[in-house]
């Protein structure tokens, strides 16, 4: 694939996101789509009460337009759109219910689970019809195993795990936008190496979209992405890993997301089993905030760790 296509895709989606910001942010404010801040969280976050949310619409629109422009209409194209927009839709409904119906938790756990399961199953059906390989390989080795029908269960687990891990990472201004740009940057390189053209273009579209959104989401944030953005990003990231046959490499390249999810699992497990917390607050970025770190220090540190994970993942997968 011509590298100019990748650069044009990044530039187009970035520009679109930057242009959409001044249109959507005032609209979200007028509609009173403001973020509800948890009182048990860091006290410094209370001043963010009412900041417009559902800004993930900006990311999804910018990505969609750029992806439509620069990609081909292959089977991979439809899988990527289904995963990202499908999971984004679930997140949008969650955000909408939280704000419009004043339900602090949005969709119930069961409803959100059902929505994620629905689009995961649709992706599995699409992969089956594409004769997508059911073999997985260990990064950096030639060892692999064909999972057969169990591969589709594996896909569902990947999509659930990635989307929710990415969602947990969205809690500090600019944190998810930056870490997801790094992860998609790594997968753009992977996709180019394995000639997965649609995945490369999609990753490029996501890079531009989240960086354009970061213009308004960097501290102090003028808008939050909400679940509409975080679940859409997570679904898309999982789909790229699946289509490039680097499913296990996602654990390394997305190491920050893995750590965020593990911190929540460990915190909940420890509290239920021992009645004690491991961290001051989970996900783990809040632990560092409550330990006295500024938001900017948390964000730049996690960005750096995300970049390190990406480099290690690319090196281990022999893509560097």
PDB file of C-alpha atoms in Angstrom:
ATOM      1  CA  UNK A   1       0.000   0.000   0.000  1.00  0.00           C
ATOM      2  CA  UNK A   2       1.163   3.524  -0.807  1.00  0.00           C
ATOM      3  CA  UNK A   3       2.268   5.240   2.416  1.00  0.00           C
ATOM      4  CA  UNK A   4       0.771   8.463   1.086  1.00  0.00           C
ATOM      5  CA  UNK A   5      -2.679   6.916   1.514  1.00  0.00           C
ATOM      6  CA  UNK A   6      -1.928   6.344   5.195  1.00  0.00           C
ATOM      7  CA  UNK A   7      -0.708   9.902   5.708  1.00  0.00           C
ATOM      8  CA  UNK A   8      -3.653  11.368   3.797  1.00  0.00           C
ATOM      9  CA  UNK A   9      -6.057   9.267   5.877  1.00  0.00           C
ATOM     10  CA  UNK A  10      -4.496  10.443   9.147  1.00  0.00           C
ATOM     11  CA  UNK A  11      -4.552  14.051   7.969  1.00  0.00           C
ATOM     12  CA  UNK A  12      -8.129  13.904   6.722  1.00  0.00           C
ATOM     13  CA  UNK A  13      -9.555  12.344   9.886  1.00  0.00           C
ATOM     14  CA  UNK A  14      -7.533  14.711  12.082  1.00  0.00           C
ATOM     15  CA  UNK A  15      -8.802  17.745  10.192  1.00  0.00           C
ATOM     16  CA  UNK A  16     -12.386  16.485  10.277  1.00  0.00           C
ATOM     17  CA  UNK A  17     -12.252  15.935  14.051  1.00  0.00           C
ATOM     18  CA  UNK A  18     -10.790  19.392  14.601  1.00  0.00           C
ATOM     19  CA  UNK A  19     -13.505  20.961  12.422  1.00  0.00           C
ATOM     20  CA  UNK A  20     -16.307  18.969  14.043  1.00  0.00           C
ATOM     21  CA  UNK A  21     -15.296  20.030  17.561  1.00  0.00           C
ATOM     22  CA  UNK A  22     -16.590  23.629  17.387  1.00  0.00           C
ATOM     23  CA  UNK A  23     -19.841  22.337  15.869  1.00  0.00           C
ATOM     24  CA  UNK A  24     -20.587  19.524  18.299  1.00  0.00           C
ATOM     25  CA  UNK A  25     -19.259  20.862  21.609  1.00  0.00           C
ATOM     26  CA  UNK A  26     -21.638  23.880  21.765  1.00  0.00           C
ATOM     27  CA  UNK A  27     -24.486  21.615  20.622  1.00  0.00           C
ATOM     28  CA  UNK A  28     -23.770  19.084  23.371  1.00  0.00           C
ATOM     29  CA  UNK A  29     -23.640  21.958  25.859  1.00  0.00           C
ATOM     30  CA  UNK A  30     -26.989  23.358  24.688  1.00  0.00           C
ATOM     31  CA  UNK A  31     -28.553  19.908  24.929  1.00  0.00           C
ATOM     32  CA  UNK A  32     -27.164  19.719  28.483  1.00  0.00           C
ATOM     33  CA  UNK A  33     -25.288  16.511  27.674  1.00  0.00           C
ATOM     34  CA  UNK A  34     -22.968  17.082  30.614  1.00  0.00           C
ATOM     35  CA  UNK A  35     -20.780  14.567  32.425  1.00  0.00           C
ATOM     36  CA  UNK A  36     -21.882  13.356  35.852  1.00  0.00           C
ATOM     37  CA  UNK A  37     -18.869  13.127  38.186  1.00  0.00           C
ATOM     38  CA  UNK A  38     -18.701  10.463  40.896  1.00  0.00           C
ATOM     39  CA  UNK A  39     -18.369  12.063  44.322  1.00  0.00           C
ATOM     40  CA  UNK A  40     -16.211   9.167  45.566  1.00  0.00           C
ATOM     41  CA  UNK A  41     -13.597   9.885  42.899  1.00  0.00           C
ATOM     42  CA  UNK A  42     -10.699  12.341  43.029  1.00  0.00           C
ATOM     43  CA  UNK A  43     -11.977  15.649  44.396  1.00  0.00           C
ATOM     44  CA  UNK A  44     -10.152  17.536  41.642  1.00  0.00           C
ATOM     45  CA  UNK A  45     -12.611  16.004  39.166  1.00  0.00           C
ATOM     46  CA  UNK A  46     -15.667  17.630  40.753  1.00  0.00           C
ATOM     47  CA  UNK A  47     -15.000  20.855  38.861  1.00  0.00           C
ATOM     48  CA  UNK A  48     -15.507  18.868  35.624  1.00  0.00           C
ATOM     49  CA  UNK A  49     -19.193  18.399  36.459  1.00  0.00           C
ATOM     50  CA  UNK A  50     -21.285  19.375  33.447  1.00  0.00           C
ATOM     51  CA  UNK A  51     -18.461  19.226  30.888  1.00  0.00           C
ATOM     52  CA  UNK A  52     -20.057  18.063  27.598  1.00  0.00           C
ATOM     53  CA  UNK A  53     -19.747  14.331  26.989  1.00  0.00           C
ATOM     54  CA  UNK A  54     -20.646  11.981  24.123  1.00  0.00           C
ATOM     55  CA  UNK A  55     -17.785  13.573  22.195  1.00  0.00           C
ATOM     56  CA  UNK A  56     -17.012  10.111  20.897  1.00  0.00           C
ATOM     57  CA  UNK A  57     -19.454  11.001  18.120  1.00  0.00           C
ATOM     58  CA  UNK A  58     -16.749  13.334  16.796  1.00  0.00           C
ATOM     59  CA  UNK A  59     -14.214  10.487  16.736  1.00  0.00           C
ATOM     60  CA  UNK A  60     -16.568   8.035  15.059  1.00  0.00           C
ATOM     61  CA  UNK A  61     -17.708  10.517  12.398  1.00  0.00           C
ATOM     62  CA  UNK A  62     -14.184  11.663  11.540  1.00  0.00           C
ATOM     63  CA  UNK A  63     -12.985   8.069  11.355  1.00  0.00           C
ATOM     64  CA  UNK A  64     -15.967   6.998   9.266  1.00  0.00           C
ATOM     65  CA  UNK A  65     -15.643   9.719   6.628  1.00  0.00           C
ATOM     66  CA  UNK A  66     -11.873   9.214   6.214  1.00  0.00           C
ATOM     67  CA  UNK A  67     -12.224   5.421   6.157  1.00  0.00           C
ATOM     68  CA  UNK A  68     -14.978   5.585   3.543  1.00  0.00           C
ATOM     69  CA  UNK A  69     -12.846   7.859   1.414  1.00  0.00           C
ATOM     70  CA  UNK A  70      -9.565   5.943   1.426  1.00  0.00           C
ATOM     71  CA  UNK A  71     -10.504   2.268   1.886  1.00  0.00           C
ATOM     72  CA  UNK A  72     -11.812  -0.407  -0.438  1.00  0.00           C
ATOM     73  CA  UNK A  73     -15.143  -2.147   0.139  1.00  0.00           C
ATOM     74  CA  UNK A  74     -13.694  -5.516   1.057  1.00  0.00           C
ATOM     75  CA  UNK A  75     -14.926  -8.007   3.654  1.00  0.00           C
ATOM     76  CA  UNK A  76     -12.396  -6.561   6.111  1.00  0.00           C
ATOM     77  CA  UNK A  77     -13.936  -3.120   5.592  1.00  0.00           C
ATOM     78  CA  UNK A  78     -17.346  -4.311   6.766  1.00  0.00           C
ATOM     79  CA  UNK A  79     -15.925  -6.193   9.764  1.00  0.00           C
ATOM     80  CA  UNK A  80     -14.056  -3.085  10.932  1.00  0.00           C
ATOM     81  CA  UNK A  81     -17.122  -0.859  10.581  1.00  0.00           C
ATOM     82  CA  UNK A  82     -19.376  -3.378  12.328  1.00  0.00           C
ATOM     83  CA  UNK A  83     -16.994  -3.744  15.271  1.00  0.00           C
ATOM     84  CA  UNK A  84     -16.264  -0.044  15.767  1.00  0.00           C
ATOM     85  CA  UNK A  85     -19.669   1.472  14.993  1.00  0.00           C
ATOM     86  CA  UNK A  86     -21.550  -1.408  16.605  1.00  0.00           C
ATOM     87  CA  UNK A  87     -19.728  -1.132  19.910  1.00  0.00           C
ATOM     88  CA  UNK A  88     -19.847   2.643  19.578  1.00  0.00           C
ATOM     89  CA  UNK A  89     -23.631   2.433  19.265  1.00  0.00           C
ATOM     90  CA  UNK A  90     -23.847   0.442  22.498  1.00  0.00           C
ATOM     91  CA  UNK A  91     -21.738   3.136  24.169  1.00  0.00           C
ATOM     92  CA  UNK A  92     -23.888   5.898  22.664  1.00  0.00           C
ATOM     93  CA  UNK A  93     -27.058   4.334  24.088  1.00  0.00           C
ATOM     94  CA  UNK A  94     -25.358   4.011  27.465  1.00  0.00           C
ATOM     95  CA  UNK A  95     -24.332   7.687  27.422  1.00  0.00           C
ATOM     96  CA  UNK A  96     -27.745   8.813  26.175  1.00  0.00           C
ATOM     97  CA  UNK A  97     -29.635   6.992  28.930  1.00  0.00           C
ATOM     98  CA  UNK A  98     -27.283   8.334  31.596  1.00  0.00           C
ATOM     99  CA  UNK A  99     -27.809  11.911  30.504  1.00  0.00           C
ATOM    100  CA  UNK A 100     -31.360  12.116  29.168  1.00  0.00           C
ATOM    101  CA  UNK A 101     -33.050   9.756  31.617  1.00  0.00           C
ATOM    102  CA  UNK A 102     -30.808  10.748  34.543  1.00  0.00           C
ATOM    103  CA  UNK A 103     -29.816   7.119  35.209  1.00  0.00           C
ATOM    104  CA  UNK A 104     -26.287   7.337  36.584  1.00  0.00           C
ATOM    105  CA  UNK A 105     -25.379   3.843  35.396  1.00  0.00           C
ATOM    106  CA  UNK A 106     -26.935   4.139  31.914  1.00  0.00           C
ATOM    107  CA  UNK A 107     -27.651   0.735  30.428  1.00  0.00           C
ATOM    108  CA  UNK A 108     -27.881  -2.065  32.950  1.00  0.00           C
ATOM    109  CA  UNK A 109     -24.973  -4.499  33.005  1.00  0.00           C
ATOM    110  CA  UNK A 110     -27.145  -7.086  31.286  1.00  0.00           C
ATOM    111  CA  UNK A 111     -28.244  -4.696  28.539  1.00  0.00           C
ATOM    112  CA  UNK A 112     -24.699  -3.567  27.811  1.00  0.00           C
ATOM    113  CA  UNK A 113     -23.519  -7.186  27.825  1.00  0.00           C
ATOM    114  CA  UNK A 114     -26.264  -8.140  25.380  1.00  0.00           C
ATOM    115  CA  UNK A 115     -25.363  -5.278  23.038  1.00  0.00           C
ATOM    116  CA  UNK A 116     -21.679  -6.175  23.033  1.00  0.00           C
ATOM    117  CA  UNK A 117     -22.521  -9.857  22.542  1.00  0.00           C
ATOM    118  CA  UNK A 118     -24.792  -9.056  19.603  1.00  0.00           C
ATOM    119  CA  UNK A 119     -22.117  -7.214  17.627  1.00  0.00           C
ATOM    120  CA  UNK A 120     -19.433  -9.726  18.618  1.00  0.00           C
ATOM    121  CA  UNK A 121     -21.577 -12.549  17.225  1.00  0.00           C
ATOM    122  CA  UNK A 122     -22.226 -10.569  14.032  1.00  0.00           C
ATOM    123  CA  UNK A 123     -18.454 -10.148  13.618  1.00  0.00           C
ATOM    124  CA  UNK A 124     -17.986 -13.899  14.167  1.00  0.00           C
ATOM    125  CA  UNK A 125     -20.557 -14.703  11.464  1.00  0.00           C
ATOM    126  CA  UNK A 126     -18.793 -12.325   9.074  1.00  0.00           C
ATOM    127  CA  UNK A 127     -15.412 -13.942   9.812  1.00  0.00           C
ATOM    128  CA  UNK A 128     -16.857 -17.407   9.250  1.00  0.00           C
ATOM    129  CA  UNK A 129     -18.292 -16.383   5.882  1.00  0.00           C
ATOM    130  CA  UNK A 130     -14.883 -14.936   4.945  1.00  0.00           C
ATOM    131  CA  UNK A 131     -13.133 -18.247   5.715  1.00  0.00           C
ATOM    132  CA  UNK A 132     -11.012 -16.322   8.189  1.00  0.00           C
ATOM    133  CA  UNK A 133      -8.241 -18.462   9.677  1.00  0.00           C
ATOM    134  CA  UNK A 134      -9.059 -19.953  13.068  1.00  0.00           C
ATOM    135  CA  UNK A 135      -5.395 -20.429  13.939  1.00  0.00           C
ATOM    136  CA  UNK A 136      -3.665 -18.269  16.529  1.00  0.00           C
ATOM    137  CA  UNK A 137       0.106 -17.878  16.827  1.00  0.00           C
ATOM    138  CA  UNK A 138       2.356 -16.881  19.699  1.00  0.00           C
ATOM    139  CA  UNK A 139       4.106 -13.540  18.986  1.00  0.00           C
ATOM    140  CA  UNK A 140       7.753 -13.922  18.037  1.00  0.00           C
ATOM    141  CA  UNK A 141       7.470 -17.641  17.348  1.00  0.00           C
ATOM    142  CA  UNK A 142       6.274 -19.923  14.581  1.00  0.00           C
ATOM    143  CA  UNK A 143       4.164 -21.894  17.051  1.00  0.00           C
ATOM    144  CA  UNK A 144       0.452 -21.821  16.472  1.00  0.00           C
ATOM    145  CA  UNK A 145      -2.689 -23.783  17.169  1.00  0.00           C
ATOM    146  CA  UNK A 146      -5.906 -24.083  15.220  1.00  0.00           C
ATOM    147  CA  UNK A 147      -8.784 -23.504  17.635  1.00  0.00           C
ATOM    148  CA  UNK A 148     -11.475 -24.561  15.209  1.00  0.00           C
ATOM    149  CA  UNK A 149     -14.925 -23.538  16.426  1.00  0.00           C
ATOM    150  CA  UNK A 150     -13.448 -22.371  19.740  1.00  0.00           C
ATOM    151  CA  UNK A 151     -11.808 -19.545  17.807  1.00  0.00           C
ATOM    152  CA  UNK A 152     -15.141 -17.725  17.611  1.00  0.00           C
ATOM    153  CA  UNK A 153     -15.526 -17.888  21.380  1.00  0.00           C
ATOM    154  CA  UNK A 154     -11.985 -16.516  21.536  1.00  0.00           C
ATOM    155  CA  UNK A 155     -13.015 -13.636  19.244  1.00  0.00           C
ATOM    156  CA  UNK A 156     -15.945 -12.785  21.510  1.00  0.00           C
ATOM    157  CA  UNK A 157     -13.626 -12.766  24.540  1.00  0.00           C
ATOM    158  CA  UNK A 158     -11.162 -10.510  22.712  1.00  0.00           C
ATOM    159  CA  UNK A 159     -13.870  -8.041  21.741  1.00  0.00           C
ATOM    160  CA  UNK A 160     -15.423  -7.992  25.212  1.00  0.00           C
ATOM    161  CA  UNK A 161     -12.075  -7.706  26.956  1.00  0.00           C
ATOM    162  CA  UNK A 162     -10.608  -5.049  24.683  1.00  0.00           C
ATOM    163  CA  UNK A 163     -13.665  -2.800  24.585  1.00  0.00           C
ATOM    164  CA  UNK A 164     -14.091  -2.866  28.353  1.00  0.00           C
ATOM    165  CA  UNK A 165     -10.363  -2.460  29.052  1.00  0.00           C
ATOM    166  CA  UNK A 166     -10.272   0.574  26.755  1.00  0.00           C
ATOM    167  CA  UNK A 167     -13.406   1.894  28.460  1.00  0.00           C
ATOM    168  CA  UNK A 168     -11.712   1.655  31.887  1.00  0.00           C
ATOM    169  CA  UNK A 169      -8.802   3.722  30.556  1.00  0.00           C
ATOM    170  CA  UNK A 170     -11.066   6.683  29.808  1.00  0.00           C
ATOM    171  CA  UNK A 171     -11.000   8.573  33.092  1.00  0.00           C
ATOM    172  CA  UNK A 172      -8.441  11.384  32.846  1.00  0.00           C
ATOM    173  CA  UNK A 173      -8.293  14.201  30.305  1.00  0.00           C
ATOM    174  CA  UNK A 174      -6.514  13.003  27.165  1.00  0.00           C
ATOM    175  CA  UNK A 175      -5.484   9.626  28.592  1.00  0.00           C
ATOM    176  CA  UNK A 176      -7.423   7.344  26.265  1.00  0.00           C
ATOM    177  CA  UNK A 177      -7.047   9.556  23.193  1.00  0.00           C
ATOM    178  CA  UNK A 178      -3.251   9.433  23.487  1.00  0.00           C
ATOM    179  CA  UNK A 179      -2.867   5.775  24.410  1.00  0.00           C
ATOM    180  CA  UNK A 180      -5.264   4.646  21.681  1.00  0.00           C
ATOM    181  CA  UNK A 181      -3.387   6.737  19.085  1.00  0.00           C
ATOM    182  CA  UNK A 182      -0.201   4.888  20.063  1.00  0.00           C
ATOM    183  CA  UNK A 183      -1.898   1.480  19.896  1.00  0.00           C
ATOM    184  CA  UNK A 184      -3.458   2.183  16.500  1.00  0.00           C
ATOM    185  CA  UNK A 185      -0.104   3.509  15.301  1.00  0.00           C
ATOM    186  CA  UNK A 186       1.489   0.185  16.178  1.00  0.00           C
ATOM    187  CA  UNK A 187      -1.278  -1.767  14.478  1.00  0.00           C
ATOM    188  CA  UNK A 188      -1.008   0.406  11.372  1.00  0.00           C
ATOM    189  CA  UNK A 189       2.594  -0.802  11.103  1.00  0.00           C
ATOM    190  CA  UNK A 190       1.489  -4.397  11.684  1.00  0.00           C
ATOM    191  CA  UNK A 191      -1.255  -4.113   9.065  1.00  0.00           C
ATOM    192  CA  UNK A 192       1.135  -2.694   6.479  1.00  0.00           C
ATOM    193  CA  UNK A 193       3.586  -5.547   7.108  1.00  0.00           C
ATOM    194  CA  UNK A 194       0.948  -8.230   6.584  1.00  0.00           C
ATOM    195  CA  UNK A 195      -0.701  -6.386   3.663  1.00  0.00           C
ATOM    196  CA  UNK A 196      -3.994  -5.955   5.525  1.00  0.00           C
ATOM    197  CA  UNK A 197      -4.778  -2.760   3.640  1.00  0.00           C
ATOM    198  CA  UNK A 198      -8.205  -2.023   5.116  1.00  0.00           C
ATOM    199  CA  UNK A 199      -6.892  -2.514   8.655  1.00  0.00           C
ATOM    200  CA  UNK A 200      -4.009  -0.137   7.897  1.00  0.00           C
ATOM    201  CA  UNK A 201      -6.358   2.546   6.569  1.00  0.00           C
ATOM    202  CA  UNK A 202      -8.777   2.038   9.468  1.00  0.00           C
ATOM    203  CA  UNK A 203      -5.941   2.371  12.000  1.00  0.00           C
ATOM    204  CA  UNK A 204      -4.776   5.536  10.253  1.00  0.00           C
ATOM    205  CA  UNK A 205      -8.318   6.960  10.319  1.00  0.00           C
ATOM    206  CA  UNK A 206      -8.538   6.231  14.049  1.00  0.00           C
ATOM    207  CA  UNK A 207      -5.131   7.826  14.717  1.00  0.00           C
ATOM    208  CA  UNK A 208      -6.192  11.072  13.073  1.00  0.00           C
ATOM    209  CA  UNK A 209      -9.630  11.055  14.688  1.00  0.00           C
ATOM    210  CA  UNK A 210      -8.420  10.559  18.267  1.00  0.00           C
ATOM    211  CA  UNK A 211      -5.586  13.075  17.859  1.00  0.00           C
ATOM    212  CA  UNK A 212      -8.028  15.606  16.440  1.00  0.00           C
ATOM    213  CA  UNK A 213     -10.332  14.925  19.381  1.00  0.00           C
ATOM    214  CA  UNK A 214      -7.353  15.347  21.726  1.00  0.00           C
ATOM    215  CA  UNK A 215      -7.206  19.011  20.703  1.00  0.00           C
ATOM    216  CA  UNK A 216     -10.392  19.478  22.757  1.00  0.00           C
ATOM    217  CA  UNK A 217      -9.908  16.639  25.238  1.00  0.00           C
ATOM    218  CA  UNK A 218      -6.444  17.544  26.553  1.00  0.00           C
ATOM    219  CA  UNK A 219      -6.386  18.957  30.089  1.00  0.00           C
ATOM    220  CA  UNK A 220      -8.470  20.922  30.867  1.00  0.00           C
ATOM    221  CA  UNK A 221     -10.909  19.021  28.676  1.00  0.00           C
ATOM    222  CA  UNK A 222     -13.615  20.918  26.819  1.00  0.00           C
ATOM    223  CA  UNK A 223     -15.385  17.660  26.000  1.00  0.00           C
ATOM    224  CA  UNK A 224     -15.290  13.998  27.072  1.00  0.00           C
ATOM    225  CA  UNK A 225     -15.664  11.098  24.635  1.00  0.00           C
ATOM    226  CA  UNK A 226     -17.978   8.997  26.798  1.00  0.00           C
ATOM    227  CA  UNK A 227     -18.709   5.341  26.113  1.00  0.00           C
ATOM    228  CA  UNK A 228     -19.689   6.202  22.537  1.00  0.00           C
ATOM    229  CA  UNK A 229     -16.005   6.827  21.901  1.00  0.00           C
ATOM    230  CA  UNK A 230     -14.280   4.387  24.239  1.00  0.00           C
ATOM    231  CA  UNK A 231     -16.334   1.315  23.296  1.00  0.00           C
ATOM    232  CA  UNK A 232     -16.076   2.206  19.606  1.00  0.00           C
ATOM    233  CA  UNK A 233     -12.304   2.536  19.892  1.00  0.00           C
ATOM    234  CA  UNK A 234     -12.059  -0.753  21.773  1.00  0.00           C
ATOM    235  CA  UNK A 235     -14.217  -2.631  19.285  1.00  0.00           C
ATOM    236  CA  UNK A 236     -12.190  -1.284  16.381  1.00  0.00           C
ATOM    237  CA  UNK A 237      -8.866  -2.101  18.013  1.00  0.00           C
ATOM    238  CA  UNK A 238      -9.953  -5.678  18.652  1.00  0.00           C
ATOM    239  CA  UNK A 239     -11.112  -6.047  15.046  1.00  0.00           C
ATOM    240  CA  UNK A 240      -7.757  -4.864  13.673  1.00  0.00           C
ATOM    241  CA  UNK A 241      -5.892  -7.404  15.826  1.00  0.00           C
ATOM    242  CA  UNK A 242      -8.239 -10.172  14.682  1.00  0.00           C
ATOM    243  CA  UNK A 243      -8.013  -9.318  10.979  1.00  0.00           C
ATOM    244  CA  UNK A 244      -4.209  -9.022  11.042  1.00  0.00           C
ATOM    245  CA  UNK A 245      -3.996 -12.376  12.892  1.00  0.00           C
ATOM    246  CA  UNK A 246      -2.098 -10.765  15.767  1.00  0.00           C
ATOM    247  CA  UNK A 247      -4.716 -11.464  18.425  1.00  0.00           C
ATOM    248  CA  UNK A 248      -2.218 -12.312  21.171  1.00  0.00           C
ATOM    249  CA  UNK A 249       0.021  -9.380  20.270  1.00  0.00           C
ATOM    250  CA  UNK A 250      -2.863  -7.106  21.279  1.00  0.00           C
ATOM    251  CA  UNK A 251      -2.177  -8.028  24.907  1.00  0.00           C
ATOM    252  CA  UNK A 252       1.285  -6.469  24.614  1.00  0.00           C
ATOM    253  CA  UNK A 253       0.601  -3.501  22.329  1.00  0.00           C
ATOM    254  CA  UNK A 254      -2.472  -2.705  24.424  1.00  0.00           C
ATOM    255  CA  UNK A 255      -0.570  -3.254  27.656  1.00  0.00           C
ATOM    256  CA  UNK A 256      -1.869  -0.066  29.275  1.00  0.00           C
ATOM    257  CA  UNK A 257      -5.446  -1.207  28.699  1.00  0.00           C
ATOM    258  CA  UNK A 258      -4.615  -4.610  30.159  1.00  0.00           C
ATOM    259  CA  UNK A 259      -3.139  -3.010  33.285  1.00  0.00           C
ATOM    260  CA  UNK A 260      -6.208  -0.802  33.698  1.00  0.00           C
ATOM    261  CA  UNK A 261      -8.543  -3.787  33.516  1.00  0.00           C
ATOM    262  CA  UNK A 262      -6.383  -5.918  35.810  1.00  0.00           C
ATOM    263  CA  UNK A 263      -6.371  -3.143  38.416  1.00  0.00           C
ATOM    264  CA  UNK A 264     -10.174  -3.186  38.472  1.00  0.00           C
ATOM    265  CA  UNK A 265     -10.348  -6.989  38.669  1.00  0.00           C
ATOM    266  CA  UNK A 266      -7.775  -7.124  41.473  1.00  0.00           C
ATOM    267  CA  UNK A 267      -9.440  -4.287  43.379  1.00  0.00           C
ATOM    268  CA  UNK A 268     -12.897  -5.845  43.236  1.00  0.00           C
ATOM    269  CA  UNK A 269     -11.583  -9.335  43.963  1.00  0.00           C
ATOM    270  CA  UNK A 270      -9.514  -8.197  46.938  1.00  0.00           C
ATOM    271  CA  UNK A 271     -12.380  -6.217  48.430  1.00  0.00           C
ATOM    272  CA  UNK A 272     -14.860  -9.077  48.071  1.00  0.00           C
ATOM    273  CA  UNK A 273     -12.484 -11.755  49.381  1.00  0.00           C
ATOM    274  CA  UNK A 274     -10.560  -9.847  52.058  1.00  0.00           C
ATOM    275  CA  UNK A 275     -12.549  -6.668  52.594  1.00  0.00           C
ATOM    276  CA  UNK A 276      -9.437  -4.675  51.711  1.00  0.00           C
ATOM    277  CA  UNK A 277      -8.474  -2.557  48.730  1.00  0.00           C
ATOM    278  CA  UNK A 278      -5.162  -2.895  46.921  1.00  0.00           C
ATOM    279  CA  UNK A 279      -5.272   0.540  45.319  1.00  0.00           C
ATOM    280  CA  UNK A 280      -6.543   3.844  46.629  1.00  0.00           C
ATOM    281  CA  UNK A 281      -8.974   3.730  43.730  1.00  0.00           C
ATOM    282  CA  UNK A 282      -9.316   1.781  40.501  1.00  0.00           C
ATOM    283  CA  UNK A 283      -8.799   1.912  37.568  1.00  0.00           C
ATOM    284  CA  UNK A 284      -5.150   2.400  38.405  1.00  0.00           C
ATOM    285  CA  UNK A 285      -4.792   5.895  36.908  1.00  0.00           C
ATOM    286  CA  UNK A 286      -7.006   7.156  39.742  1.00  0.00           C
ATOM    287  CA  UNK A 287      -4.657   5.524  42.280  1.00  0.00           C
ATOM    288  CA  UNK A 288      -1.829   7.730  41.039  1.00  0.00           C
ATOM    289  CA  UNK A 289      -4.052  10.809  41.096  1.00  0.00           C
ATOM    290  CA  UNK A 290      -4.976  10.139  44.721  1.00  0.00           C
ATOM    291  CA  UNK A 291      -1.272   9.603  45.440  1.00  0.00           C
ATOM    292  CA  UNK A 292      -0.641  13.229  44.505  1.00  0.00           C
ATOM    293  CA  UNK A 293       0.185  13.022  40.809  1.00  0.00           C
ATOM    294  CA  UNK A 294      -1.162  15.799  38.605  1.00  0.00           C
ATOM    295  CA  UNK A 295      -3.448  14.788  35.747  1.00  0.00           C
ATOM    296  CA  UNK A 296      -0.784  15.817  33.257  1.00  0.00           C
ATOM    297  CA  UNK A 297       1.825  13.632  34.968  1.00  0.00           C
ATOM    298  CA  UNK A 298      -0.546  10.650  34.954  1.00  0.00           C
ATOM    299  CA  UNK A 299      -1.392  11.151  31.291  1.00  0.00           C
ATOM    300  CA  UNK A 300       2.160  11.661  30.006  1.00  0.00           C
ATOM    301  CA  UNK A 301       3.437   8.728  32.072  1.00  0.00           C
ATOM    302  CA  UNK A 302       0.734   6.397  30.722  1.00  0.00           C
ATOM    303  CA  UNK A 303       1.343   7.648  27.181  1.00  0.00           C
ATOM    304  CA  UNK A 304       5.027   6.812  27.612  1.00  0.00           C
ATOM    305  CA  UNK A 305       4.265   3.377  29.031  1.00  0.00           C
ATOM    306  CA  UNK A 306       1.856   2.783  26.140  1.00  0.00           C
ATOM    307  CA  UNK A 307       4.579   3.715  23.664  1.00  0.00           C
ATOM    308  CA  UNK A 308       6.993   1.321  25.380  1.00  0.00           C
ATOM    309  CA  UNK A 309       4.445  -1.512  25.182  1.00  0.00           C
ATOM    310  CA  UNK A 310       3.879  -0.734  21.495  1.00  0.00           C
ATOM    311  CA  UNK A 311       7.601  -0.846  20.691  1.00  0.00           C
ATOM    312  CA  UNK A 312       8.077  -4.085  22.644  1.00  0.00           C
ATOM    313  CA  UNK A 313       5.066  -5.609  20.892  1.00  0.00           C
ATOM    314  CA  UNK A 314       6.286  -4.626  17.435  1.00  0.00           C
ATOM    315  CA  UNK A 315       9.779  -5.907  18.194  1.00  0.00           C
ATOM    316  CA  UNK A 316       8.472  -9.177  19.617  1.00  0.00           C
ATOM    317  CA  UNK A 317       6.224  -9.656  16.626  1.00  0.00           C
ATOM    318  CA  UNK A 318       9.198  -8.876  14.350  1.00  0.00           C
ATOM    319  CA  UNK A 319       7.508  -5.892  12.750  1.00  0.00           C
ATOM    320  CA  UNK A 320      10.422  -3.510  13.434  1.00  0.00           C
TER     321      UNK A 320
END
